[in-house]
Coordinates of C-alpha atoms in Angstrom, one line a residue:
M18 CA -61.5 -76.9 -13.6
R19 CA -62.2 -73.2 -13.7
T20 CA -60.7 -70.6 -16.1
H21 CA -59.7 -67.2 -14.7
I22 CA -58.6 -64.3 -17.0
V23 CA -56.2 -61.7 -15.7
D24 CA -55.0 -58.6 -17.6
T25 CA -51.3 -58.0 -16.5
F26 CA -49.4 -54.7 -16.7
A27 CA -52.8 -52.9 -17.0
D28 CA -54.7 -50.5 -14.8
E29 CA -58.0 -51.7 -16.2
R30 CA -59.6 -54.7 -17.8
F31 CA -58.9 -55.4 -21.5
A32 CA -55.5 -53.6 -21.5
G33 CA -52.0 -54.9 -21.0
N34 CA -51.4 -58.6 -21.7
P35 CA -54.1 -61.1 -20.8
A36 CA -53.4 -64.6 -19.5
A37 CA -55.7 -67.5 -18.5
V38 CA -55.1 -69.2 -15.1
V39 CA -56.4 -72.8 -14.8
P40 CA -55.9 -74.2 -11.2
G41 CA -56.5 -77.8 -10.4
P42 CA -55.4 -80.7 -8.1
A43 CA -53.2 -82.2 -10.8
F44 CA -52.1 -81.5 -14.4
P45 CA -54.3 -82.9 -17.1
P46 CA -52.6 -84.9 -19.9
H47 CA -50.4 -82.7 -22.1
E48 CA -52.7 -83.0 -25.1
E49 CA -55.7 -81.8 -23.1
M50 CA -53.8 -78.8 -21.7
Q51 CA -52.7 -77.9 -25.2
A52 CA -56.3 -78.2 -26.5
I53 CA -57.6 -76.0 -23.6
A54 CA -55.0 -73.3 -24.3
H55 CA -55.9 -73.4 -28.0
D56 CA -59.6 -73.1 -27.3
I57 CA -59.1 -70.2 -24.8
G58 CA -57.0 -68.4 -27.5
L59 CA -55.1 -66.0 -25.2
P60 CA -51.3 -65.5 -25.6
T61 CA -50.6 -67.9 -22.6
T62 CA -52.6 -70.2 -20.4
A63 CA -51.0 -71.2 -17.1
F64 CA -51.9 -74.4 -15.3
V65 CA -51.2 -74.4 -11.6
V66 CA -51.2 -77.2 -9.1
P67 CA -50.6 -76.8 -5.3
I68 CA -47.7 -78.7 -3.9
E69 CA -47.3 -77.1 -0.4
P70 CA -48.5 -73.9 1.4
A71 CA -47.8 -70.9 -0.9
A72 CA -46.1 -73.1 -3.5
Y73 CA -47.4 -74.4 -6.9
R74 CA -46.3 -76.4 -9.9
V75 CA -46.8 -74.4 -13.1
R76 CA -46.9 -75.2 -16.8
W77 CA -47.4 -72.6 -19.6
F78 CA -49.1 -73.1 -23.0
T79 CA -49.6 -70.7 -25.9
P80 CA -52.4 -71.6 -28.3
H81 CA -49.9 -73.8 -30.3
A82 CA -47.1 -75.0 -28.0
E83 CA -45.9 -75.5 -24.4
I84 CA -43.2 -73.0 -23.5
N85 CA -40.5 -73.2 -20.8
L86 CA -41.1 -69.8 -19.2
C87 CA -43.8 -67.1 -19.2
G88 CA -43.5 -64.2 -16.8
H89 CA -46.8 -62.5 -17.5
A90 CA -48.9 -65.6 -17.0
T91 CA -47.0 -66.3 -13.7
I92 CA -47.9 -62.8 -12.5
A93 CA -51.5 -63.5 -13.5
S94 CA -51.5 -66.7 -11.6
A95 CA -50.0 -65.0 -8.5
R96 CA -52.6 -62.2 -8.7
W97 CA -55.5 -64.7 -8.7
L98 CA -53.9 -67.0 -6.1
F99 CA -53.2 -64.2 -3.7
G100 CA -57.0 -63.7 -3.5
Q101 CA -57.7 -67.3 -2.4
D102 CA -58.4 -68.3 1.1
E103 CA -55.4 -70.6 1.3
N104 CA -53.1 -67.7 0.7
A105 CA -54.7 -65.2 3.1
G106 CA -51.9 -63.2 4.6
A107 CA -49.3 -64.6 2.3
S108 CA -46.8 -62.0 0.9
S109 CA -45.1 -64.3 -1.5
L110 CA -45.8 -67.3 -3.7
R111 CA -43.4 -69.8 -5.3
F112 CA -43.9 -71.4 -8.7
V113 CA -41.9 -74.5 -9.6
S114 CA -41.4 -75.3 -13.2
D115 CA -39.2 -77.5 -15.3
N116 CA -37.1 -74.4 -15.9
G117 CA -36.6 -73.6 -12.2
V118 CA -38.3 -71.8 -9.4
L119 CA -40.0 -68.4 -9.8
C120 CA -40.7 -66.2 -6.8
T121 CA -43.5 -63.7 -6.7
E122 CA -44.5 -61.2 -4.1
R123 CA -47.1 -58.5 -3.3
V124 CA -45.6 -55.0 -3.5
G125 CA -48.5 -52.6 -2.7
D126 CA -50.9 -53.0 -5.6
L127 CA -48.3 -54.6 -7.8
V128 CA -47.0 -58.1 -8.2
A129 CA -43.2 -58.6 -8.5
I130 CA -41.6 -61.6 -10.1
D131 CA -37.9 -62.6 -9.9
L132 CA -36.4 -64.2 -13.1
P133 CA -33.0 -65.4 -14.2
K134 CA -31.1 -62.8 -16.2
A135 CA -30.3 -63.8 -19.8
R136 CA -26.9 -63.4 -21.3
L137 CA -26.6 -61.5 -24.6
T138 CA -24.0 -61.6 -27.3
V139 CA -23.6 -58.7 -29.6
C140 CA -23.6 -59.8 -33.3
D141 CA -24.4 -58.8 -36.8
P142 CA -28.0 -59.1 -37.7
P143 CA -28.7 -62.6 -38.8
R144 CA -29.5 -63.1 -42.5
G145 CA -33.1 -62.2 -43.3
L146 CA -33.9 -60.7 -40.0
L147 CA -34.0 -57.0 -40.9
E148 CA -35.8 -57.8 -44.1
A149 CA -38.5 -59.7 -42.2
L150 CA -38.8 -56.8 -39.7
G151 CA -38.6 -54.1 -42.4
T152 CA -36.3 -51.9 -40.4
V153 CA -32.7 -50.7 -39.9
A154 CA -30.7 -51.8 -36.9
V155 CA -28.5 -49.7 -34.6
S156 CA -27.3 -52.8 -32.8
C157 CA -28.2 -56.5 -32.6
A158 CA -27.6 -59.2 -29.9
V159 CA -28.7 -62.8 -29.4
S160 CA -29.5 -64.9 -26.4
S161 CA -30.1 -68.6 -26.2
D162 CA -33.5 -68.3 -27.7
D163 CA -34.3 -64.7 -28.8
V164 CA -32.8 -62.0 -30.9
L165 CA -32.8 -58.4 -29.9
V166 CA -32.6 -55.5 -32.3
E167 CA -32.0 -51.9 -31.2
L168 CA -33.6 -49.2 -33.4
S169 CA -32.9 -45.5 -33.4
S170 CA -36.2 -44.2 -31.9
A171 CA -39.5 -45.1 -30.3
E172 CA -41.2 -44.0 -33.5
D173 CA -39.2 -46.6 -35.4
V174 CA -40.2 -49.3 -32.9
S175 CA -43.9 -48.3 -33.4
A176 CA -43.5 -48.3 -37.2
V177 CA -42.2 -51.9 -37.5
R178 CA -44.6 -54.0 -39.6
P179 CA -43.1 -57.5 -39.6
D180 CA -43.4 -60.3 -42.2
F181 CA -44.5 -62.9 -39.6
A182 CA -44.2 -65.8 -42.0
A183 CA -40.6 -64.8 -42.7
L184 CA -39.9 -64.3 -38.9
A185 CA -41.3 -67.8 -38.1
R186 CA -38.7 -69.4 -40.5
L187 CA -35.8 -67.9 -38.6
P188 CA -34.1 -70.0 -35.9
F189 CA -35.3 -67.9 -32.9
R190 CA -38.1 -68.3 -30.4
G191 CA -38.8 -64.6 -30.3
H192 CA -37.8 -61.3 -32.0
I193 CA -37.4 -58.1 -29.9
V194 CA -37.2 -54.6 -31.2
T195 CA -36.3 -51.8 -28.8
S196 CA -35.0 -48.3 -28.4
R197 CA -34.4 -45.6 -25.8
G198 CA -37.6 -44.1 -24.5
E199 CA -38.9 -40.6 -24.2
P200 CA -38.9 -38.4 -21.0
G201 CA -40.2 -40.5 -18.1
V202 CA -39.5 -43.8 -19.8
D203 CA -36.1 -45.5 -20.1
F204 CA -36.7 -47.8 -23.0
V205 CA -39.5 -49.2 -25.2
S206 CA -40.0 -52.5 -27.0
R207 CA -42.1 -54.8 -29.1
T208 CA -41.9 -58.6 -29.2
F209 CA -42.9 -61.1 -31.9
F210 CA -43.3 -64.9 -31.5
P211 CA -44.9 -66.2 -34.7
S212 CA -43.3 -69.6 -34.4
L213 CA -45.3 -70.0 -31.1
G214 CA -48.5 -68.9 -32.7
V215 CA -48.3 -65.4 -31.1
N216 CA -47.5 -62.9 -33.8
E217 CA -47.0 -60.0 -31.3
D218 CA -47.0 -60.4 -27.6
Q219 CA -48.7 -57.5 -25.9
V220 CA -46.3 -57.4 -22.9
C221 CA -43.5 -60.0 -22.6
V222 CA -41.8 -60.4 -19.3
T223 CA -39.2 -62.9 -20.4
A224 CA -38.1 -60.5 -23.1
H225 CA -37.2 -58.1 -20.3
C226 CA -34.8 -60.6 -18.9
K227 CA -32.8 -59.6 -22.0
L228 CA -33.9 -55.9 -22.2
T229 CA -33.1 -55.1 -18.6
P230 CA -29.4 -55.9 -18.6
Y231 CA -29.1 -54.5 -22.1
W232 CA -30.4 -51.1 -21.2
A233 CA -29.0 -51.1 -17.6
E234 CA -25.5 -51.3 -19.1
R235 CA -26.2 -48.6 -21.6
L236 CA -28.0 -46.2 -19.3
G237 CA -25.7 -46.9 -16.2
R238 CA -28.7 -47.6 -13.9
R239 CA -30.1 -50.8 -12.4
R240 CA -33.8 -49.6 -11.9
L241 CA -35.6 -48.7 -15.1
T242 CA -39.1 -48.0 -16.4
A243 CA -40.2 -49.6 -19.6
I244 CA -43.2 -49.5 -21.9
Q245 CA -44.2 -52.1 -24.5
L246 CA -45.6 -50.4 -27.6
S247 CA -48.0 -53.1 -28.6
E248 CA -51.7 -52.4 -29.5
R249 CA -52.8 -52.9 -25.9
G250 CA -49.5 -51.7 -24.4
G251 CA -48.2 -52.1 -20.9
R252 CA -45.9 -50.4 -18.3
L253 CA -43.2 -52.3 -16.4
E254 CA -40.8 -51.4 -13.6
V255 CA -37.6 -53.5 -13.9
E256 CA -34.4 -54.0 -11.9
D257 CA -31.1 -55.6 -12.8
A258 CA -30.3 -57.5 -9.6
G259 CA -27.1 -59.3 -10.5
E260 CA -27.9 -62.8 -11.7
R261 CA -31.6 -62.1 -11.6
V262 CA -34.1 -59.6 -13.1
R263 CA -37.0 -58.3 -11.0
V264 CA -40.1 -57.2 -12.9
L265 CA -43.1 -55.4 -11.2
G266 CA -46.5 -54.9 -12.8
S267 CA -50.1 -54.5 -12.1
A268 CA -52.7 -57.3 -12.7
V269 CA -56.5 -56.9 -13.0
L270 CA -58.9 -59.8 -12.6
R271 CA -61.2 -59.9 -15.6
A272 CA -63.3 -63.1 -15.9
G273 CA -63.8 -66.6 -14.8
G274 CA -66.3 -69.4 -15.0
P275 CA -67.3 -72.8 -13.8
E276 CA -65.7 -74.7 -16.8
T277 CA -62.7 -74.4 -19.0
A278 CA -63.1 -73.4 -22.6
R279 CA -62.3 -77.0 -23.6
E280 CA -65.4 -78.2 -21.8
T281 CA -67.7 -75.5 -23.1
G282 CA -66.3 -75.5 -26.6
E283 CA -66.0 -71.7 -26.9
P284 CA -63.4 -69.0 -25.9
R285 CA -63.8 -67.4 -22.5
D286 CA -62.7 -63.9 -23.7
R287 CA -66.2 -62.7 -24.5
G288 CA -66.4 -59.1 -23.2
P289 CA -66.9 -57.3 -19.9
I290 CA -67.9 -59.5 -17.0
L291 CA -68.4 -58.3 -13.4
V292 CA -65.8 -60.0 -11.3
G293 CA -65.6 -60.7 -7.6
E294 CA -62.5 -60.8 -5.5
D295 CA -62.3 -64.5 -6.0
G296 CA -61.9 -63.8 -9.8
V297 CA -65.1 -65.7 -10.7
G298 CA -67.6 -64.0 -13.1
R299 CA -70.9 -62.9 -11.6

């Protein structure tokens, strides 16, 4: 197995949100995939297995748990797979997961992914949430797995300094803070997943399955521009497409090697590496 690192929603390496892509003829045992993801240490590692032309099975792991959906690691997988000989000329790729089928496509220099739209229910902030975030809410809503908190400004979103241990004790997969953007940007956000071993996700695609319909309704437009205000940051183009959300972003190949981190016993994210079109370090 080879490990390939891709920076998504970035115009250059070491920006945006990194993911590891581990292709193979079959999935290793669950415990081995979890150990590999832990050793690599990136927010998400995607394992991909071909099932037919331009179609792959996919599973996603954070350093501490398998998750049922990860958009940025799927975009990373598509970016690497589009460069492989078996996909020469392909304009779209399908990824089959236990959570459904995800479709990706080339759109110029970007990769687009189509995801199910999440349903939100407006609510009062759950007990302990605002204290853990250290902020004041304009509005709050919950989905099946995440909680979304609207703040009054982008400055307030940037200023949030969560108590991650307190967030991890709350009954949510993730915690999203958001506000309207400034000129040229429709909305901004940050996302926290301490219960999954990722205190702050640099760019979270699945969170935009909630953010897109939330802001599309408030702004009266289906196509929106978003920025995630994490340390590395990232820019997304999103579209509310009825029952689906379409997310477009860039993806930059960074590194790869002949063995997974599990086999070498050390992380792969070790600094600048010259990368060829096949994604393998030179």
